[in-house]
Tab-separated table of C-alpha atoms in Angstrom:
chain	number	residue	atom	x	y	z
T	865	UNK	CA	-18.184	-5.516	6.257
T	866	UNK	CA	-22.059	-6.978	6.279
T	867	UNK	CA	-23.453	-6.688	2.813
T	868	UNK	CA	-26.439	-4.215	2.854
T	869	UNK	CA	-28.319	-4.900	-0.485
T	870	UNK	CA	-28.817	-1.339	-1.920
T	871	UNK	CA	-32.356	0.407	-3.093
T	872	UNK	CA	-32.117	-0.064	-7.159
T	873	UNK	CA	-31.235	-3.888	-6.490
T	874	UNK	CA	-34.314	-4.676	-4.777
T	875	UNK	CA	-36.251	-2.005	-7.899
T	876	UNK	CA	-36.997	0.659	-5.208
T	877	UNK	CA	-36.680	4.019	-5.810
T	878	UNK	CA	-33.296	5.602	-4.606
T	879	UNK	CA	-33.501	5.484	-0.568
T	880	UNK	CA	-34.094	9.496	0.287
T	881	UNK	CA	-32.294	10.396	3.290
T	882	UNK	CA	-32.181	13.634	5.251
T	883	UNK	CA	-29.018	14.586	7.768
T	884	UNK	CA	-30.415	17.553	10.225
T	885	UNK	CA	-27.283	18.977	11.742
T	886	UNK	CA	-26.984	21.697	13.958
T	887	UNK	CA	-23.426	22.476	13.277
T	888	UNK	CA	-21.654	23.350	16.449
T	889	UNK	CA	-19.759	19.994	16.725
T	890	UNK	CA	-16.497	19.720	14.630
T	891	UNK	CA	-16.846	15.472	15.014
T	892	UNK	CA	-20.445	15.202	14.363
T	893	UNK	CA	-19.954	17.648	11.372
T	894	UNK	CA	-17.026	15.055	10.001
T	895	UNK	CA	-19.132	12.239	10.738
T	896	UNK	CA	-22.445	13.666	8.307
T	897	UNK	CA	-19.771	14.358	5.825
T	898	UNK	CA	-18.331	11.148	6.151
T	899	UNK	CA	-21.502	9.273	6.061
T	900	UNK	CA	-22.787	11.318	3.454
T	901	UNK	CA	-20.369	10.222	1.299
T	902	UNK	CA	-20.228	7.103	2.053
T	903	UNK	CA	-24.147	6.847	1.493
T	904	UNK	CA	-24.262	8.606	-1.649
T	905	UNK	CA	-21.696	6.297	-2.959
T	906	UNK	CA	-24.083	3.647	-2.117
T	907	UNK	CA	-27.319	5.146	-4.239
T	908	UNK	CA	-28.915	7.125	-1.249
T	909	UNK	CA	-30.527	10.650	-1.617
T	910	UNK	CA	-29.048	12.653	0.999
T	911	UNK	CA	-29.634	16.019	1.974
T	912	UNK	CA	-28.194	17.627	4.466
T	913	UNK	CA	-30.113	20.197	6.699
T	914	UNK	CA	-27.155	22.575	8.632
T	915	UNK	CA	-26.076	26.219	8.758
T	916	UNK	CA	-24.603	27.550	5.535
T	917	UNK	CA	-20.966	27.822	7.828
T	918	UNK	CA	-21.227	23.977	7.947
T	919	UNK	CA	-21.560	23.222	3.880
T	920	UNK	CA	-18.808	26.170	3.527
T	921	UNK	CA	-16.581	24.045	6.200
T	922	UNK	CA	-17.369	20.169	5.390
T	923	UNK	CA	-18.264	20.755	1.543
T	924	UNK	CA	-21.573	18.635	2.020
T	925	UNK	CA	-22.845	19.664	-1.704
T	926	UNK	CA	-19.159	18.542	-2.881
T	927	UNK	CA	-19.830	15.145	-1.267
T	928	UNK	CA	-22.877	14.804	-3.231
T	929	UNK	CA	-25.134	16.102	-0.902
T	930	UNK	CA	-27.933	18.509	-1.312
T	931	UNK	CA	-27.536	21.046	1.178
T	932	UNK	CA	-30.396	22.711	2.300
T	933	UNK	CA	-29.310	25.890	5.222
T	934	UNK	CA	-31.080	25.645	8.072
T	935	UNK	CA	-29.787	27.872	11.587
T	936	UNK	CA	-29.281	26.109	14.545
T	937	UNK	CA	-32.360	28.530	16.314
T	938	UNK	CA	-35.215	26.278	16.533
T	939	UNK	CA	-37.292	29.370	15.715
T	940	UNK	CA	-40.545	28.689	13.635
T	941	UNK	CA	-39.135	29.768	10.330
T	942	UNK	CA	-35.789	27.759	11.053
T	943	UNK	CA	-38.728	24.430	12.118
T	944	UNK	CA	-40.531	25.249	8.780
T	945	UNK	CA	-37.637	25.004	6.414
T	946	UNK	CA	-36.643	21.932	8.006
T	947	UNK	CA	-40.285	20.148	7.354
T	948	UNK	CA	-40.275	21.495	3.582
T	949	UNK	CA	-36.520	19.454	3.627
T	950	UNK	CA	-38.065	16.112	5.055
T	951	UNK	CA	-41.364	16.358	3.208
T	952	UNK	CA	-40.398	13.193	0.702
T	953	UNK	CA	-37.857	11.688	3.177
T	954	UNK	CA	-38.039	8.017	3.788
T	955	UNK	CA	-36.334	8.736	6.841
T	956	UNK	CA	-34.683	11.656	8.713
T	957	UNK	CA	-31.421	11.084	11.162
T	958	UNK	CA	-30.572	13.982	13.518
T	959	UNK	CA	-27.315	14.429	14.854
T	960	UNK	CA	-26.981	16.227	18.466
T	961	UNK	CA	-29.623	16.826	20.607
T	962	UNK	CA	-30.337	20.791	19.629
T	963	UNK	CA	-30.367	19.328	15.555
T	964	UNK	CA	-32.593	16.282	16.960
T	965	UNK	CA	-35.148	18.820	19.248
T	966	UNK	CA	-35.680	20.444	15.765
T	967	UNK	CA	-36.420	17.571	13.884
T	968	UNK	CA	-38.621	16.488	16.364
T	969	UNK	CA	-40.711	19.459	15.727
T	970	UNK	CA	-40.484	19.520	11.843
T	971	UNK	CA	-42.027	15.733	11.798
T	972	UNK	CA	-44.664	16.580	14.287
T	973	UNK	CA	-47.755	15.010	12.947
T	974	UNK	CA	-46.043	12.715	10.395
T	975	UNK	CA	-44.822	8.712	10.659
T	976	UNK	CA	-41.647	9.642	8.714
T	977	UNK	CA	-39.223	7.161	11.277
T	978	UNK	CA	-36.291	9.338	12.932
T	979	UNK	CA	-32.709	8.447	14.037
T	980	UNK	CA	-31.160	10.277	16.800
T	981	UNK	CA	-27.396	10.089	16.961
T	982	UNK	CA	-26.095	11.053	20.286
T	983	UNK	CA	-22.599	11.290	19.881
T	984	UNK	CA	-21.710	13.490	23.222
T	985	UNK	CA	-23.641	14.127	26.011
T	986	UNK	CA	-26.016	17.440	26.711
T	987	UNK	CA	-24.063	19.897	28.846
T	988	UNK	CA	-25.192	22.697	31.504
T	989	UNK	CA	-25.415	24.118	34.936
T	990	UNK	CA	-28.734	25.363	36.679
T	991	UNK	CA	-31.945	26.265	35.021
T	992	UNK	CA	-30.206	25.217	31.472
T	993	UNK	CA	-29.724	21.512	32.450
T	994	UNK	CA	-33.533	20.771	33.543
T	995	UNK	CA	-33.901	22.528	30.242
T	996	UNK	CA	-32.130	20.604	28.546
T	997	UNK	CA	-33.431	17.309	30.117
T	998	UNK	CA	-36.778	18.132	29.189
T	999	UNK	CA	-35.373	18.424	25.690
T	1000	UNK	CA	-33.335	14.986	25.823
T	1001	UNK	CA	-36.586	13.216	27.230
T	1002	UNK	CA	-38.829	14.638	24.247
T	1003	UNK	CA	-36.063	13.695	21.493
T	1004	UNK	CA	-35.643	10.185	22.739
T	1005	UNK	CA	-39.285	9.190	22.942
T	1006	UNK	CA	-40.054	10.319	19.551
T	1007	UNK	CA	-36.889	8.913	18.155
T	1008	UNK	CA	-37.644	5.681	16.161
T	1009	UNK	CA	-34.050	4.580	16.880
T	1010	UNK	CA	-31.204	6.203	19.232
T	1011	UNK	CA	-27.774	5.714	18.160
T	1012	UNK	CA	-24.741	6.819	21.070
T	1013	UNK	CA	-21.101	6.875	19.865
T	1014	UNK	CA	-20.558	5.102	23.725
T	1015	UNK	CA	-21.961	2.748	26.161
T	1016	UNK	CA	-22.910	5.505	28.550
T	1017	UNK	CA	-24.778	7.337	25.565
T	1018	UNK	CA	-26.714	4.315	25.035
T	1019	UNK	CA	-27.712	3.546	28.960
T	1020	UNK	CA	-28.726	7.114	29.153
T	1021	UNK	CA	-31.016	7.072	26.437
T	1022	UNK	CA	-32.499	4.103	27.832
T	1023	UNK	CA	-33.015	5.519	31.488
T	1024	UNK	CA	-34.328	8.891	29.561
T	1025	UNK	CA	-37.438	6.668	28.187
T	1026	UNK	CA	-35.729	5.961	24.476
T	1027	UNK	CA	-37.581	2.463	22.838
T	1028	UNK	CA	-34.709	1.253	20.886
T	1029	UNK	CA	-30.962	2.561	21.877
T	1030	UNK	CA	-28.255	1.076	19.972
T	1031	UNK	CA	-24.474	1.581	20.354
T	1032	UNK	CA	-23.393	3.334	16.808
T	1033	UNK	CA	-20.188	2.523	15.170
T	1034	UNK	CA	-18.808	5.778	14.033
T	1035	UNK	CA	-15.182	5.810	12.500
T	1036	UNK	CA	-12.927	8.891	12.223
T	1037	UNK	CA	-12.831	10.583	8.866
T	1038	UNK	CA	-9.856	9.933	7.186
T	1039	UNK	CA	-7.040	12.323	8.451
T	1040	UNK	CA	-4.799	14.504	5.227
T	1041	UNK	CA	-1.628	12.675	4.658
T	1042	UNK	CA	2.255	14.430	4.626
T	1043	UNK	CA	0.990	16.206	7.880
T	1044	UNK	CA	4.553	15.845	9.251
T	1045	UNK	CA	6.219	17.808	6.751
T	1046	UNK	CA	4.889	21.085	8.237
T	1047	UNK	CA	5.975	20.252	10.950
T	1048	UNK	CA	9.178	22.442	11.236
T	1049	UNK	CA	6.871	25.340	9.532
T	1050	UNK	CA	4.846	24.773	12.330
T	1051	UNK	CA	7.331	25.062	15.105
T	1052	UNK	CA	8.473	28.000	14.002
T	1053	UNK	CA	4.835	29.892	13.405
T	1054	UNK	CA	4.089	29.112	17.254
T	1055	UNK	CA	7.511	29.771	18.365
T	1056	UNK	CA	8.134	26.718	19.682
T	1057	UNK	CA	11.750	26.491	18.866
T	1058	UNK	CA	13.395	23.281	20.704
T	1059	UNK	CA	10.445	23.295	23.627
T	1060	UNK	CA	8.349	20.079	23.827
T	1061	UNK	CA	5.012	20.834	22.158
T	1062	UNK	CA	1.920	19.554	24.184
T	1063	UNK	CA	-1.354	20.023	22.659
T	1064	UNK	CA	-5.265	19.993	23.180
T	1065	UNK	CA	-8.010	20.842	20.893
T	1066	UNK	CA	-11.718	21.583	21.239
T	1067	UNK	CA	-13.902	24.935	21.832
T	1068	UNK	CA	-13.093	26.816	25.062
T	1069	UNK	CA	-15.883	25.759	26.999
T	1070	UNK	CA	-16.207	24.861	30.838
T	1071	UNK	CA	-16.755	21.443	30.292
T	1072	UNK	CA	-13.576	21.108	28.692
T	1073	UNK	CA	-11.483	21.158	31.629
T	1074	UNK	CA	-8.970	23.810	30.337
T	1075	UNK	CA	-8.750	25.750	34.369
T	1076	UNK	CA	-7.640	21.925	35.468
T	1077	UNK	CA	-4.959	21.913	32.023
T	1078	UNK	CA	-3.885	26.152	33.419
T	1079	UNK	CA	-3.209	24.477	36.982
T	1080	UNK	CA	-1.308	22.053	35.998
T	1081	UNK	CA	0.491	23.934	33.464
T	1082	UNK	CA	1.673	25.486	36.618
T	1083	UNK	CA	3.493	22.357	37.741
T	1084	UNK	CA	5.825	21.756	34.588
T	1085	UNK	CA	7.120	25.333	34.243
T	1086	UNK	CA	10.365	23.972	36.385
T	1087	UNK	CA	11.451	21.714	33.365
T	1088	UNK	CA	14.092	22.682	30.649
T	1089	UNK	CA	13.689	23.534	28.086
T	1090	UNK	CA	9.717	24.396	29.662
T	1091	UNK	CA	7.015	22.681	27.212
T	1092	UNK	CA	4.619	24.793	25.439
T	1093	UNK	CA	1.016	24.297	25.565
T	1094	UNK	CA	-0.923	25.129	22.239
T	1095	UNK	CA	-4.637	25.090	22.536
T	1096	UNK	CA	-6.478	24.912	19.048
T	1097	UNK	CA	-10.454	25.932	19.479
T	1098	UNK	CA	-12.431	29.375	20.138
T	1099	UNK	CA	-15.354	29.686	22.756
T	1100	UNK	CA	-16.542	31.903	25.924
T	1101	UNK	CA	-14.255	30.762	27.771
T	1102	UNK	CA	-11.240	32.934	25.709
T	1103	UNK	CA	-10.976	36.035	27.776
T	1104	UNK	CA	-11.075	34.619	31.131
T	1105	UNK	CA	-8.351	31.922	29.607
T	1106	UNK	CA	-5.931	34.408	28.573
T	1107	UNK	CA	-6.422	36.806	31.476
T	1108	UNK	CA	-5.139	33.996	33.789
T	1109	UNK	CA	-2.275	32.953	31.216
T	1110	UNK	CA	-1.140	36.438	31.315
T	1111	UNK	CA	-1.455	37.141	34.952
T	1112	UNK	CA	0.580	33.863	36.361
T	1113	UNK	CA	3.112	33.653	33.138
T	1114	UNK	CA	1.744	30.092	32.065
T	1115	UNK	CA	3.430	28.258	28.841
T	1116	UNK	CA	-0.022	28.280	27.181
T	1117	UNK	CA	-0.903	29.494	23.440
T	1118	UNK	CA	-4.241	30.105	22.547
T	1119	UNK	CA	-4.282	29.791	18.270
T	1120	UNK	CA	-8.140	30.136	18.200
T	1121	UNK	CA	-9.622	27.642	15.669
T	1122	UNK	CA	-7.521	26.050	13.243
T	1123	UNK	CA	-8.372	23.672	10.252
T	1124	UNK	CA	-4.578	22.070	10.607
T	1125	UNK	CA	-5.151	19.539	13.586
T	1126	UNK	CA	-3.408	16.533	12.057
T	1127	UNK	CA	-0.434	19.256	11.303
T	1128	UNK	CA	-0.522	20.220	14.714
T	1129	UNK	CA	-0.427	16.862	15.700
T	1130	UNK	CA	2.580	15.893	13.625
T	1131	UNK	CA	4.458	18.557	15.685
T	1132	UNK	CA	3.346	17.296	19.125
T	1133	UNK	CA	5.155	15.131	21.602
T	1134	UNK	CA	1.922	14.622	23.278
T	1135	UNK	CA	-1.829	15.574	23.331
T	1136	UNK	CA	-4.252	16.356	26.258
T	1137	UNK	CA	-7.539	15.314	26.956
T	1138	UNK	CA	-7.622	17.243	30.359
T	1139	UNK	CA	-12.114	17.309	30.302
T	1140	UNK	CA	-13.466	14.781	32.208
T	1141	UNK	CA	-17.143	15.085	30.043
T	1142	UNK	CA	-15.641	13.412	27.167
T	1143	UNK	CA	-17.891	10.665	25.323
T	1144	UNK	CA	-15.884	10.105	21.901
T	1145	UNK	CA	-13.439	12.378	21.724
T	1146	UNK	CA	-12.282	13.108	18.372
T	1147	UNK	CA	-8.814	14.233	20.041
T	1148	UNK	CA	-8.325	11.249	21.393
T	1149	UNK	CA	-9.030	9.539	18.072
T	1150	UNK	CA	-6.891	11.633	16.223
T	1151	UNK	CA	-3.759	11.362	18.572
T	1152	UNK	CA	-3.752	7.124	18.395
T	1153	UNK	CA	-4.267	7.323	14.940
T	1154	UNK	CA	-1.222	9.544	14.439
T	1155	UNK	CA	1.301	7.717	16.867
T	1156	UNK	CA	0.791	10.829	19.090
T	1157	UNK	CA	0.619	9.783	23.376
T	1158	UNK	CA	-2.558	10.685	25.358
T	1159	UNK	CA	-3.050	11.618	28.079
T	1160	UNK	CA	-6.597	12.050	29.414
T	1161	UNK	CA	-9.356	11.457	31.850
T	1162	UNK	CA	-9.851	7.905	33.504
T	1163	UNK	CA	-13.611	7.643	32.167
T	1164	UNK	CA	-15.616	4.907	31.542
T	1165	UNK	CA	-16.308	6.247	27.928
T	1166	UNK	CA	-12.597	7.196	27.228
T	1167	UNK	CA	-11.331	4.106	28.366
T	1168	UNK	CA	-14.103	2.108	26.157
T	1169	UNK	CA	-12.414	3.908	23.530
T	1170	UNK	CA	-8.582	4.495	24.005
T	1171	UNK	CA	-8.654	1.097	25.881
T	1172	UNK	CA	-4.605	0.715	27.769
T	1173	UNK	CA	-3.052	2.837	24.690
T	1174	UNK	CA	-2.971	6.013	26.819
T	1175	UNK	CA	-1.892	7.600	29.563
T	1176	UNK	CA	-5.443	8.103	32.421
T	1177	UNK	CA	-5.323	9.875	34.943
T	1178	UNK	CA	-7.839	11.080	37.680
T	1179	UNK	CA	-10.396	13.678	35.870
T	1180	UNK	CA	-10.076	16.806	37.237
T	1181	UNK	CA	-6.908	16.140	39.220
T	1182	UNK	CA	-4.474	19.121	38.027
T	1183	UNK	CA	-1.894	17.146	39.803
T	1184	UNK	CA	-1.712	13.777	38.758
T	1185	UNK	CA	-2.284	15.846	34.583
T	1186	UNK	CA	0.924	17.883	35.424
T	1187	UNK	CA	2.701	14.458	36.917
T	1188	UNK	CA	1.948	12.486	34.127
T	1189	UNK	CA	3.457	15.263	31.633
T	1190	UNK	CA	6.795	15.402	33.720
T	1191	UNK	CA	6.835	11.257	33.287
T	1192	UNK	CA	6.124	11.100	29.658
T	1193	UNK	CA	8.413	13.809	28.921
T	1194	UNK	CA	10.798	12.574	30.991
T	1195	UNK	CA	9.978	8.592	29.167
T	1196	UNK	CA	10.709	8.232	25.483
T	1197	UNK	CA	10.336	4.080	26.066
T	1198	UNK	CA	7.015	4.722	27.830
T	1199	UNK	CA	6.300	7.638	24.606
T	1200	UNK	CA	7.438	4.517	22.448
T	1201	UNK	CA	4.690	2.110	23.821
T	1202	UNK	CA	2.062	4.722	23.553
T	1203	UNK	CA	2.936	5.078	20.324
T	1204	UNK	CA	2.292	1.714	18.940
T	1205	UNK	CA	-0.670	0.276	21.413
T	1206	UNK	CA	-1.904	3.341	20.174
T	1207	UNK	CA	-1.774	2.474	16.654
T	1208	UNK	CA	-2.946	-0.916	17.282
T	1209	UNK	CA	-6.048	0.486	19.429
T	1210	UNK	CA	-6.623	3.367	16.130
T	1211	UNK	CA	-6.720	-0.169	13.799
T	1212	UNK	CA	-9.513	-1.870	15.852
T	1213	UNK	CA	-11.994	0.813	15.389
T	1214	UNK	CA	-14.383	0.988	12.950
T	1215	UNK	CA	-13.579	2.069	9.349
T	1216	UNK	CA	-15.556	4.787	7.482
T	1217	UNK	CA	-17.214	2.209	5.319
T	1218	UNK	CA	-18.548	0.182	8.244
T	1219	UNK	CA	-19.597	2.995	10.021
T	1220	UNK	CA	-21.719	3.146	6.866
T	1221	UNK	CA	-22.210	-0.015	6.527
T	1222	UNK	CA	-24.284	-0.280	10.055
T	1223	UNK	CA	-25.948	3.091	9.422
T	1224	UNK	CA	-27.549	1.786	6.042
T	1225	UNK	CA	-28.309	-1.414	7.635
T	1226	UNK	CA	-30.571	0.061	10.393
T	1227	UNK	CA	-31.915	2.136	7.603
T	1228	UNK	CA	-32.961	-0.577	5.548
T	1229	UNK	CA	-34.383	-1.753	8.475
T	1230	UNK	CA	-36.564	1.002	9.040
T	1231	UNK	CA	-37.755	1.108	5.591
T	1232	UNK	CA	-38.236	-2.714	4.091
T	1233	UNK	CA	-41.810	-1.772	4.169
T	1234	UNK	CA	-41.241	1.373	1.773
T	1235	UNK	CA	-43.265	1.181	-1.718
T	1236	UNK	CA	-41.723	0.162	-5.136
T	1237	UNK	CA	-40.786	2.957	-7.115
């Protein structure tokens, strides 16, 4: 890890940081609690700007945070509490482009420099997306520095007009240990019994590909004992979901959203990536690091991640999804390999303190110029 000389050894004033989050994204969420840990154990001043939901779920205060509740509305009252926040900030990094629109506006008028982390992609369909490119374009000419989690992030806010665009190393927050002694618990609550469990996490959204997961849940049903598909996350998407479940008899449980992922993991055979708008999926991250096989879209950003340790298949392509279950299933040598390349790919990533490391380092960078305290 690169030494990054911290503020009191070079007799500054404590470096005064402000996270704006906007809450809606379970990894950027772990990352700004992550970070903020990780900068606070450093001698930073961090306060963290996100809905009251967030501190209650990620404990920002208990990482030494101040936590400061801001909505996710970018209403004037919700733009006003975020400028009284970054009033004394040295610097202010956004996370997510709805968090990073509103920081935008709270610095209007002042030199304080800005990070944007990008760590997925916008999403939408019609009116909403040249909405939402608008927004991208604004955030990433006002941004001082634009940090994406992937390649693709990076060349996008480059193309979008962003002066400095900088691939971001951002690490997985350390998963709870013992999460395979629920298992049989587990198995039992979901009614699993002796089935294979296959499962896939994130909010029920479109771009989550969980109509191409349905259809090819449709494929599998012939095996015995037939696998069971558990879905952890909540979104739109959950009546429409279940209506079709019900009506063609799919092997699919909805659980709605559940703070035991690396339980539900421990009881899994394999997980599923089946979206094909993926940038760093925190699934994906989550399986390798457990020994769990993935399978999941052939992407350029998933592959820059996952590398050969998974299973990648077509995105979008029900059938070659529903194939590749029957092999792996059918594969414990092939599970085997998956396993450990899996491991190995989890052990080249970055760790939580260099994640930190290169976030304080383009910090520092931003601020050599700042005034002795």
């Amino acid at each position: 890890m690169s030494h990054v000389s911290s503020p009191s050894s070079q007799g500054q004033a404590p470096l005064r940081t402000v996270q704006v989050l906007g809450g809606g994204n379970a990894g950027s969420s772990a990352h700004v609690r992550s970070l903020t840990a990780g900068l606070v154990a450093r001698g930073v001043r961090v306060t963290v700007c996100a809905p009251s939901e967030s501190d209650h779920t990620y404990d920002f205060s208990g990482a030494g945070a101040d936590h400061v509740p801001v909505p996710r509305s970018s209403d004037p009252g919700s733009v006003a509490a975020l400028r009284a926040a970054c009033a004394d900030a040295d610097l202010v990094h956004a996370h997510g482009l709805h968090a990073s629109f509103r920081a935008v506006l709270a610095l209007s008028g002042r030199r304080t420099p800005l990070i944007v982390t990008w760590h997925n992609g916008a999403r939408a369909e019609g009116a909403r997306a040249h909405l939402l490119r608008l927004l991208e374009r604004r955030v990433v000419r006002a941004a001082t520095v634009v940090l994406g989690t992937t390649s693709d992030l990076v060349d996008r806010a480059r193309r979008t007009g962003a002066r400095d665009a900088r691939l971001a190393a951002v690490s997985l927050p350390g998963q709870r240990a013992g999460a395979e002694l629920l298992e049989g618990k587990l198995r039992a609550e979901l009614g699993v019994g002796e089935r294979p469990l296959l499962l896939a996490v994130g909010s029920l959204d479109r771009y989550r590909g969980y109509e191409v997961l349905l259809d090819a849940a449709r494929g599998w049903r012939f095996l015995d004992p037939v696998p069971l598909v558990v879905v952890a996350g909540e979104g739109p998407l959950r009546g429409e979901l279940q209506s079709r479940i019900d009506r063609e008899g799919l092997p699919v449980l909805l659980v709605g959203q559940r703070d035991d992922v690396p339980e539900l993991l421990g009881a899994a055979e394999l997980a599923l990536l089946p979206g094909a708008d993926e940038s760093r999926s925190v699934l994906a991250q989550a399986a390798l690091s457990a020994g769990v096989p993935l399978i999941a879209p052939l992407t350029s950003g998933v592959r820059e991640l996952v590398g050969d340790a998974a299973e990648l298949v077509a995105p979008g392509d029900a059938e070659a999804l529903g194939s590749a279950v029957v092999r792996l299933l059918g594969d414990a040598g092939r599970r085997e390999e998956l396993r450990a390349s899996g491991l190995r790919q989890a052990g080249s990533w970055p760790t939580e303190d260099e994640t930190v490391a290169q976030v304080l380092s383009v910090y520092d960078e931003l601020t050599q110029l700042r005034p002795i305290g």
